[in-house]
Tab-separated table of N, CA and C in Angstrom:
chain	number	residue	atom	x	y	z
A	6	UNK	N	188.508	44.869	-110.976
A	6	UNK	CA	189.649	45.211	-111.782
A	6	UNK	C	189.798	44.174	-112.890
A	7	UNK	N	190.057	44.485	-114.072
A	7	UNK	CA	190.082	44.070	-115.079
A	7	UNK	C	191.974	43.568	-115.371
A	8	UNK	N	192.258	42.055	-115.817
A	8	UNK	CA	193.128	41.703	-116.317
A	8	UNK	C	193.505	41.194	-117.530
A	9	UNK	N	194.795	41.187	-118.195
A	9	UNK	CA	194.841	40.316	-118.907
A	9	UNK	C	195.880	39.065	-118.984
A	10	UNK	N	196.190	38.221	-119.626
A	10	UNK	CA	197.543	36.888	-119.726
A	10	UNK	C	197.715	36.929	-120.717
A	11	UNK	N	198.766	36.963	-120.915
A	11	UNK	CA	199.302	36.558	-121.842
A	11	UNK	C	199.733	35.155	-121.776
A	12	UNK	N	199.320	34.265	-123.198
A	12	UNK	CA	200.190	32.728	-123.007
A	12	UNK	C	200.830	32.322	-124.150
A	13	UNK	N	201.869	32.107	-124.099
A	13	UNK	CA	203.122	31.797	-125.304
A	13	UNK	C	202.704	30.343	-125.598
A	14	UNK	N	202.575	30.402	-127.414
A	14	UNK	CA	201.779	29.218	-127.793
A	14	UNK	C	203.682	28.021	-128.542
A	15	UNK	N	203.295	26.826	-127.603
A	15	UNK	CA	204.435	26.107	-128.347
A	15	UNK	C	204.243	26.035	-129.382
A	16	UNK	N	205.633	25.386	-130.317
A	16	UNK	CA	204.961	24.686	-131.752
A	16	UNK	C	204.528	23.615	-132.007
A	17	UNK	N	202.999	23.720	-131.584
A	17	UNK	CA	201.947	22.822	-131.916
A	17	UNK	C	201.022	23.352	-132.881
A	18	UNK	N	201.396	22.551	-133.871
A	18	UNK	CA	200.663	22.832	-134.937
A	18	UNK	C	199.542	23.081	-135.084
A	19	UNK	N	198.244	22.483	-134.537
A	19	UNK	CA	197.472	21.886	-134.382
A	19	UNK	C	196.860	23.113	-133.712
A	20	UNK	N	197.337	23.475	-132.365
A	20	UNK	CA	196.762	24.645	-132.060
A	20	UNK	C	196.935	26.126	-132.505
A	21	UNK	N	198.207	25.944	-132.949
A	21	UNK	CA	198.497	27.147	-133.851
A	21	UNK	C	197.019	27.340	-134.867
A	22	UNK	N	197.064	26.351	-135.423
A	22	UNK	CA	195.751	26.345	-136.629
A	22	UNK	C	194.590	26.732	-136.235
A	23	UNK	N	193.855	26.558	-135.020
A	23	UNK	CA	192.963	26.761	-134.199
A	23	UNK	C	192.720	27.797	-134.027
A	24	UNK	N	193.950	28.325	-133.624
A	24	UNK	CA	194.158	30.130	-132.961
A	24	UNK	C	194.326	30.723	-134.142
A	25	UNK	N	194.731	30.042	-135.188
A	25	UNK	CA	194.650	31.335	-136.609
A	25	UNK	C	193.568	31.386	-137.016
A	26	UNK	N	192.456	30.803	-137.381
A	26	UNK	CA	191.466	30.874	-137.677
A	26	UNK	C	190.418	31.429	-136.851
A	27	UNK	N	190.134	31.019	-135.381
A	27	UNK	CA	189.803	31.864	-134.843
A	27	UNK	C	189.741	32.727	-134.859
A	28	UNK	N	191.326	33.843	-134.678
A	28	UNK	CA	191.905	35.005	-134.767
A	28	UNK	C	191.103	35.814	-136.882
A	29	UNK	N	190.688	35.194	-137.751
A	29	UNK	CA	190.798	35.227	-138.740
A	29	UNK	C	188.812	35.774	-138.838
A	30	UNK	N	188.358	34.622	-137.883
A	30	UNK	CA	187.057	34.560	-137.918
A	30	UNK	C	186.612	35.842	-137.414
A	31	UNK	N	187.545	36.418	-135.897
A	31	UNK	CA	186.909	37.792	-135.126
A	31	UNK	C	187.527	38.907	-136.521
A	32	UNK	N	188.450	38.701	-137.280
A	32	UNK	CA	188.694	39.700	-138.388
A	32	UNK	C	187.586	40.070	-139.288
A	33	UNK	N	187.102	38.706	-140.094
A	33	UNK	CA	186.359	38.843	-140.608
A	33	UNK	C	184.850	39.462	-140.262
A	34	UNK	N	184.525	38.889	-139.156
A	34	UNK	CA	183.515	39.386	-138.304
A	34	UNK	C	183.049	41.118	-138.290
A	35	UNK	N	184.656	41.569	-137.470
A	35	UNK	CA	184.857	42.859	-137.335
A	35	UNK	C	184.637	43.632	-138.865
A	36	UNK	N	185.523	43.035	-139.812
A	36	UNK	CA	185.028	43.819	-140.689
A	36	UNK	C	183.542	44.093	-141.546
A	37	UNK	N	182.321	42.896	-141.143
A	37	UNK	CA	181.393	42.827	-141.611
A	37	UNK	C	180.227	43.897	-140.686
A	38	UNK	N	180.690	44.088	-139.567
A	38	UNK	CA	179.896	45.079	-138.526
A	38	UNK	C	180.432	46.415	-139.158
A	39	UNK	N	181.546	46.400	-139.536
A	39	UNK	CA	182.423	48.339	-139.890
A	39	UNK	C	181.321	48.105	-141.311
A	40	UNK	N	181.385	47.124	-142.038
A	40	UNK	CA	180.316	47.381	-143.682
A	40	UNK	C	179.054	47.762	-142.960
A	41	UNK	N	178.488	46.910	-141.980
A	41	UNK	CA	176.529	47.374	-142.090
A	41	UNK	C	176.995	48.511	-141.100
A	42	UNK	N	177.343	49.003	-140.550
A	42	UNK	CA	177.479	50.368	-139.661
A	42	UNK	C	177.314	51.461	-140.507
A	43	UNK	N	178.595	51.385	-141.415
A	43	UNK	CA	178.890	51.918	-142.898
A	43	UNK	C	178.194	52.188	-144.045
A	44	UNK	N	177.288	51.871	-144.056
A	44	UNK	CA	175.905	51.229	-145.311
A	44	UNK	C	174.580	51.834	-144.517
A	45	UNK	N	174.670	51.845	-143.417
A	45	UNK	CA	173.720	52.326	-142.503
A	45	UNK	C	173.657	53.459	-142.195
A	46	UNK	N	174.815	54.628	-141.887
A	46	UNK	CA	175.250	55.528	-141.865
A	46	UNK	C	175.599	56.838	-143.328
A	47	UNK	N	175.506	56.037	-144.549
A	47	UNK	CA	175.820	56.334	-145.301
A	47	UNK	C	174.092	56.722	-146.475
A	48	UNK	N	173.465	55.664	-146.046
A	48	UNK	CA	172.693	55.504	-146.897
A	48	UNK	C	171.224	55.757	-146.478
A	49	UNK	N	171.028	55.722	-145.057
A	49	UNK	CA	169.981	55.210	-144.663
A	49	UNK	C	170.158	56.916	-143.646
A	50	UNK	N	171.157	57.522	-142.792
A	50	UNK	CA	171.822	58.326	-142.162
A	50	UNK	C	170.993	58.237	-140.377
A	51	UNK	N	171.144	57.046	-140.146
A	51	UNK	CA	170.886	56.339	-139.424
A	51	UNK	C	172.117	55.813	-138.406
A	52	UNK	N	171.841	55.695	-137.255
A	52	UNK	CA	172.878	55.033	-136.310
A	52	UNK	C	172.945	53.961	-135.423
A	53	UNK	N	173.998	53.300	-135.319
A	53	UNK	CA	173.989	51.935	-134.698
A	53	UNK	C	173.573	52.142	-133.412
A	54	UNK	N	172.441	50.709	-132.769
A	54	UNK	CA	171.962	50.490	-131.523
A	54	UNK	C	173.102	49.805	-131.351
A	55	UNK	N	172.997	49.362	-129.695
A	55	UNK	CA	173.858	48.738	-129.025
A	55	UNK	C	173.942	46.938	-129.397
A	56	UNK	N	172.666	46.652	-129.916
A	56	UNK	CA	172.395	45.027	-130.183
A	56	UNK	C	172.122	44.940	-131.625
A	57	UNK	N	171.672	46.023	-132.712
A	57	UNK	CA	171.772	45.800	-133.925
A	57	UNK	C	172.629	45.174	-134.597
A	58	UNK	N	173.585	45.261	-134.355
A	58	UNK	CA	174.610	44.182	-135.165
A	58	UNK	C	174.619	42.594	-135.058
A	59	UNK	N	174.146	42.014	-133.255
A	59	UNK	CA	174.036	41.043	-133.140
A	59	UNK	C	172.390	40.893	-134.067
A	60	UNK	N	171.737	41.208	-134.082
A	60	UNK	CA	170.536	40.737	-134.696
A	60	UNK	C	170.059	40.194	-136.218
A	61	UNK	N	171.535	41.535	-136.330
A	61	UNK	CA	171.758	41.458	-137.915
A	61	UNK	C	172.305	39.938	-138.635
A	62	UNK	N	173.407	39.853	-137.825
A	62	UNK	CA	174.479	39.005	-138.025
A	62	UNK	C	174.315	37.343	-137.197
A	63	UNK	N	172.859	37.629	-136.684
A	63	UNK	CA	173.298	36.003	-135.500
A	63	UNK	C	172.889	34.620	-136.535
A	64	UNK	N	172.814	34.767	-137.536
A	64	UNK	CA	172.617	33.743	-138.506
A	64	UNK	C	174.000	33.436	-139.563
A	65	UNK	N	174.288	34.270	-139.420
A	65	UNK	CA	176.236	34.272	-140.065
A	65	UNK	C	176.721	33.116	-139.681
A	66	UNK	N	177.537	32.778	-140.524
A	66	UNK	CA	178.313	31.628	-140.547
A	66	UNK	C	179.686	32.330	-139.786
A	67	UNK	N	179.888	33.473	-139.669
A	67	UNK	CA	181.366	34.025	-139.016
A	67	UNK	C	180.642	34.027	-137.576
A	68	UNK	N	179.364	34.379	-137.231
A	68	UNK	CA	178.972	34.527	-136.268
A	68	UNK	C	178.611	32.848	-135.503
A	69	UNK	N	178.173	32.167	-136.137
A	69	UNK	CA	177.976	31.013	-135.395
A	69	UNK	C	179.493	29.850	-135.246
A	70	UNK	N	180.144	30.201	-135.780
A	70	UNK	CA	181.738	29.247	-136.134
A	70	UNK	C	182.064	29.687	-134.576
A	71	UNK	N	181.882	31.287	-133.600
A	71	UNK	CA	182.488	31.396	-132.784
A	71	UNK	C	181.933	31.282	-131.502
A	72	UNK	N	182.344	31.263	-130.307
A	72	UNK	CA	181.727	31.363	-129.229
A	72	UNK	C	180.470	32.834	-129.227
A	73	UNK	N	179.245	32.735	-128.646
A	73	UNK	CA	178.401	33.704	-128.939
A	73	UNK	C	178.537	34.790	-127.937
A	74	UNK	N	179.163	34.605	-126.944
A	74	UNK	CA	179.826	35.947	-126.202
A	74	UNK	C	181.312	36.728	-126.508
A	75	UNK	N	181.730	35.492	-127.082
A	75	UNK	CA	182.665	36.279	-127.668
A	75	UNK	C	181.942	37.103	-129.010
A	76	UNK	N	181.911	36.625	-129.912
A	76	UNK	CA	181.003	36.754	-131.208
A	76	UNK	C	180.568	38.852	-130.761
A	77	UNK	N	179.530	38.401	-130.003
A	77	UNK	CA	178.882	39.311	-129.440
A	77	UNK	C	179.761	40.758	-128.893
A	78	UNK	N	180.863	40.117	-127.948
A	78	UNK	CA	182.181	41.196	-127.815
A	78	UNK	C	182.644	42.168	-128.692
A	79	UNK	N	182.945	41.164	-129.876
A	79	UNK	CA	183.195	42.012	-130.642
A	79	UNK	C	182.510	42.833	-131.620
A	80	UNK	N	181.426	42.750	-131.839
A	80	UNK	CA	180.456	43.569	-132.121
A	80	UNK	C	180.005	44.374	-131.572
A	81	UNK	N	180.183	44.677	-130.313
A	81	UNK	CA	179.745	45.780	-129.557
A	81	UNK	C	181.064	46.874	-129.444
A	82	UNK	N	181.649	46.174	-129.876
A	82	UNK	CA	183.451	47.108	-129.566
A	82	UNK	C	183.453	47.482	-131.258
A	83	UNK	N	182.818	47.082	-132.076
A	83	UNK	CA	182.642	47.839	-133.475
A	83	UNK	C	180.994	49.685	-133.321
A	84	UNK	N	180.173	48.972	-132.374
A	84	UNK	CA	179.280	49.942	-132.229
A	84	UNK	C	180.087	50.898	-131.287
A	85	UNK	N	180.924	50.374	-130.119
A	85	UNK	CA	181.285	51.424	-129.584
A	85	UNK	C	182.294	52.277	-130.201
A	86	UNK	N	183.100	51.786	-131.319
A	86	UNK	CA	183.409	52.601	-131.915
A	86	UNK	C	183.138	54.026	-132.862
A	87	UNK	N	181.575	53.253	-133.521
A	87	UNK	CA	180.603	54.241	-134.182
A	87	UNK	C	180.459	55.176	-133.370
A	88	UNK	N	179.587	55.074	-131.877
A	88	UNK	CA	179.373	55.717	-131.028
A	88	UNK	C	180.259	56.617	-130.968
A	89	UNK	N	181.770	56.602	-130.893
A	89	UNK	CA	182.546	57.354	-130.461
A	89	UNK	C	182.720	58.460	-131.685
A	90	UNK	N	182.346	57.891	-133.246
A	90	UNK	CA	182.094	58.661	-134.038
A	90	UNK	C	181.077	59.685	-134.128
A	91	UNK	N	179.984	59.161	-133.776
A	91	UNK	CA	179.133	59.820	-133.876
A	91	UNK	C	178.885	61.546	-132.466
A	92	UNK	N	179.720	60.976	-131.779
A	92	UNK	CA	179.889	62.175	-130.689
A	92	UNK	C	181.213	63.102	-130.873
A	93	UNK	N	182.002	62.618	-132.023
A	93	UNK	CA	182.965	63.511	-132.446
A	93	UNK	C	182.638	64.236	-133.323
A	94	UNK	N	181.526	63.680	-134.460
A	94	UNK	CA	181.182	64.566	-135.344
A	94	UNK	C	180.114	65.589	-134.669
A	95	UNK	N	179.244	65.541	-133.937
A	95	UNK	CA	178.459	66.329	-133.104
A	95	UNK	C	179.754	67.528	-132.766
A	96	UNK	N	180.740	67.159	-131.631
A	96	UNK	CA	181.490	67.986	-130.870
A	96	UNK	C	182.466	68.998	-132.222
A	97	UNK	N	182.783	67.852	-133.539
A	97	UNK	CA	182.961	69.014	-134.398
A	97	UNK	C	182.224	69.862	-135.176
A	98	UNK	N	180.702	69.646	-135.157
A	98	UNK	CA	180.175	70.618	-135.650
A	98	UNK	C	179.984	71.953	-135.003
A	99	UNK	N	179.569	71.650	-133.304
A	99	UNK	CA	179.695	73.060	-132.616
A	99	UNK	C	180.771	73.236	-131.702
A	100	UNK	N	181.984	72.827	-132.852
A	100	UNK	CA	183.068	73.445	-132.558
A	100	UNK	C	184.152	73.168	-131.649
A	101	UNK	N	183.844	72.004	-130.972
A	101	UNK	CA	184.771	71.883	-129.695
A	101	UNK	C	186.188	71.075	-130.124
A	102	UNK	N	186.185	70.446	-131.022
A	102	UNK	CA	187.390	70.149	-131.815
A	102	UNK	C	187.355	70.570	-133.314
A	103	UNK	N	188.780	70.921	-133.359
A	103	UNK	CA	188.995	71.716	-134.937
A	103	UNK	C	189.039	70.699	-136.167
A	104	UNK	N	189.552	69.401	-135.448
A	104	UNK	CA	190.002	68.153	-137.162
A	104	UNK	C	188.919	67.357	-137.399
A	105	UNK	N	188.421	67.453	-138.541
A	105	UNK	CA	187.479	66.717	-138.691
A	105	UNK	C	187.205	65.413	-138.346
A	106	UNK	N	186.130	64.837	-137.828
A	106	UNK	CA	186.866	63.101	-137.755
A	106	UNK	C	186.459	61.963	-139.126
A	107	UNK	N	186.861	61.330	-138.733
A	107	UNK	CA	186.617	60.321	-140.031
A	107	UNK	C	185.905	58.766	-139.209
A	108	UNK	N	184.470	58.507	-140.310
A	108	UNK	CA	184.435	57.466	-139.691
A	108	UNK	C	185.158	56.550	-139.618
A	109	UNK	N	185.066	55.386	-138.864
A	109	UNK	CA	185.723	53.997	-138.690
A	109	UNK	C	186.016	53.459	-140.001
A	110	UNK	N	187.438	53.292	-140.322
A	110	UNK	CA	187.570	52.129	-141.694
A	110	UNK	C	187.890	50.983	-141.552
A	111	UNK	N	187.607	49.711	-142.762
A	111	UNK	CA	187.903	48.391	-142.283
A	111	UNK	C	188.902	48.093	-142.268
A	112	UNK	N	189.228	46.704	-141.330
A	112	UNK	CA	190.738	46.478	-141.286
A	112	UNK	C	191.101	45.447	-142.729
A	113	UNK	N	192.174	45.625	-142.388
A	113	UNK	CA	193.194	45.318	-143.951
A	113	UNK	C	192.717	43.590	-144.371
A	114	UNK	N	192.876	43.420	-145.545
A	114	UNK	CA	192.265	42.397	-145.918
A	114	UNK	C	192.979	40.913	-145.366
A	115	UNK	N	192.894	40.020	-145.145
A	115	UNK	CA	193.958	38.883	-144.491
A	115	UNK	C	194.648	38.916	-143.459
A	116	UNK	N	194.121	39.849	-142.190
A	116	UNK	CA	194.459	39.808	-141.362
A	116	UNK	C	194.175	39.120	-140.351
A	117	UNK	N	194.477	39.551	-138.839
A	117	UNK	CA	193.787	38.723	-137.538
A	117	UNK	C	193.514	39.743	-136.657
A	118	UNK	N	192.329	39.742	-136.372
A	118	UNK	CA	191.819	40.134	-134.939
A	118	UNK	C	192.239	39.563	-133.700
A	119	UNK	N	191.944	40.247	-132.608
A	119	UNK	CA	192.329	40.204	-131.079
A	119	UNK	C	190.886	38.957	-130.617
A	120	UNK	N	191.366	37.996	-129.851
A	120	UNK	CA	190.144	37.366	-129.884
A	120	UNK	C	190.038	37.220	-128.009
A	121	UNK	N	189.028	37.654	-127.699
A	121	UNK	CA	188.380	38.039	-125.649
A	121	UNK	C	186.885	37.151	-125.678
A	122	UNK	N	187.353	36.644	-124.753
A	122	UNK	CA	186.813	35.625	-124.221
A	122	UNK	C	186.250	36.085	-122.844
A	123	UNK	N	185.004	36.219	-122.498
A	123	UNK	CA	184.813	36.545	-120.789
A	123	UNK	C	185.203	35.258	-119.919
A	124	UNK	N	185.804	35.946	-119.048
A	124	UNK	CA	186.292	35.469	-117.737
A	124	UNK	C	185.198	34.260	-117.656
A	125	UNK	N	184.206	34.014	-117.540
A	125	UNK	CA	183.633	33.280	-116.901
A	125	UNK	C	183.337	31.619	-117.313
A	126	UNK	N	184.212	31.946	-118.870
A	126	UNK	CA	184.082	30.930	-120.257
A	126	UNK	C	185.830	30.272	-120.074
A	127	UNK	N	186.384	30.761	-119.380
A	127	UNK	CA	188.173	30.493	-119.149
A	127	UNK	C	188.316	29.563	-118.460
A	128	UNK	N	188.891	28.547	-118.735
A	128	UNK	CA	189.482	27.612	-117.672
A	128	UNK	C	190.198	28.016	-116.560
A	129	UNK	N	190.160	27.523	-115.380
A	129	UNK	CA	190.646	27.974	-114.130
A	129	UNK	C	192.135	27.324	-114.031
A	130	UNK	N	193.007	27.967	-113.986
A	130	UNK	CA	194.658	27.008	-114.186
A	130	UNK	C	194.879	27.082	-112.926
């Protein structure tokens, strides 16, 4: 079974800063997997593997600033999104849903991403 915590950050500056950037880095990240998905799909009419993005991207400076399982997390939660595109547009062509779908768009410019960490990388409290 899968959990999550929540932890209420004091005002410490210091870590505040930490966690924004972080949070800033999985944004940026995310939105650079929705571009080559996007560019790939568009141009090439081609579809994302499950590890293409890490292969693409493991020399990135957004990619190496972060932990590489995390890093990795979230890149696979950008393919599984494609994925989920790519089996909606199938199911709307022969018909099984009526609204067209739309691929994945990027998120808004200056924002923050959700940042997951596996269990096994967590300090034990």
């Amino acid at each position: 079974m899968y959990s999550c915590q929540q932890v209420l950050v004091n005002k410490n500056s210091e870590l505040i800063a930490i966690l924004t950037f972080l949070c800033e880095e999985f944004h940026k990240l995310t939105n650079m997997g929705i571009y080559y998905g996007r560019q790939l799909f568009f141009k090439s009419d081609k579809t994302l593997g499950k590890f293409d993005l890490e292969k693409v991207y493991k020399n990135n400076y957004h990619y190496k600033v972060l932990y590489s399982q995390a890093a990795q997390q979230i890149l696979r939660t950008v393919v599984e999104s494609f994925r989920s595109y790519y089996g909606l547009i199938i199911a709307y062509s022969s018909g099984k849903i009526s609204d067209r779908p739309r691929i994945p768009n990027y998120r808004k410019k200056g924002g923050m991403a959700t940042v997951s960490y596996p269990k096994k990388d967590c300090p034990a409290y």
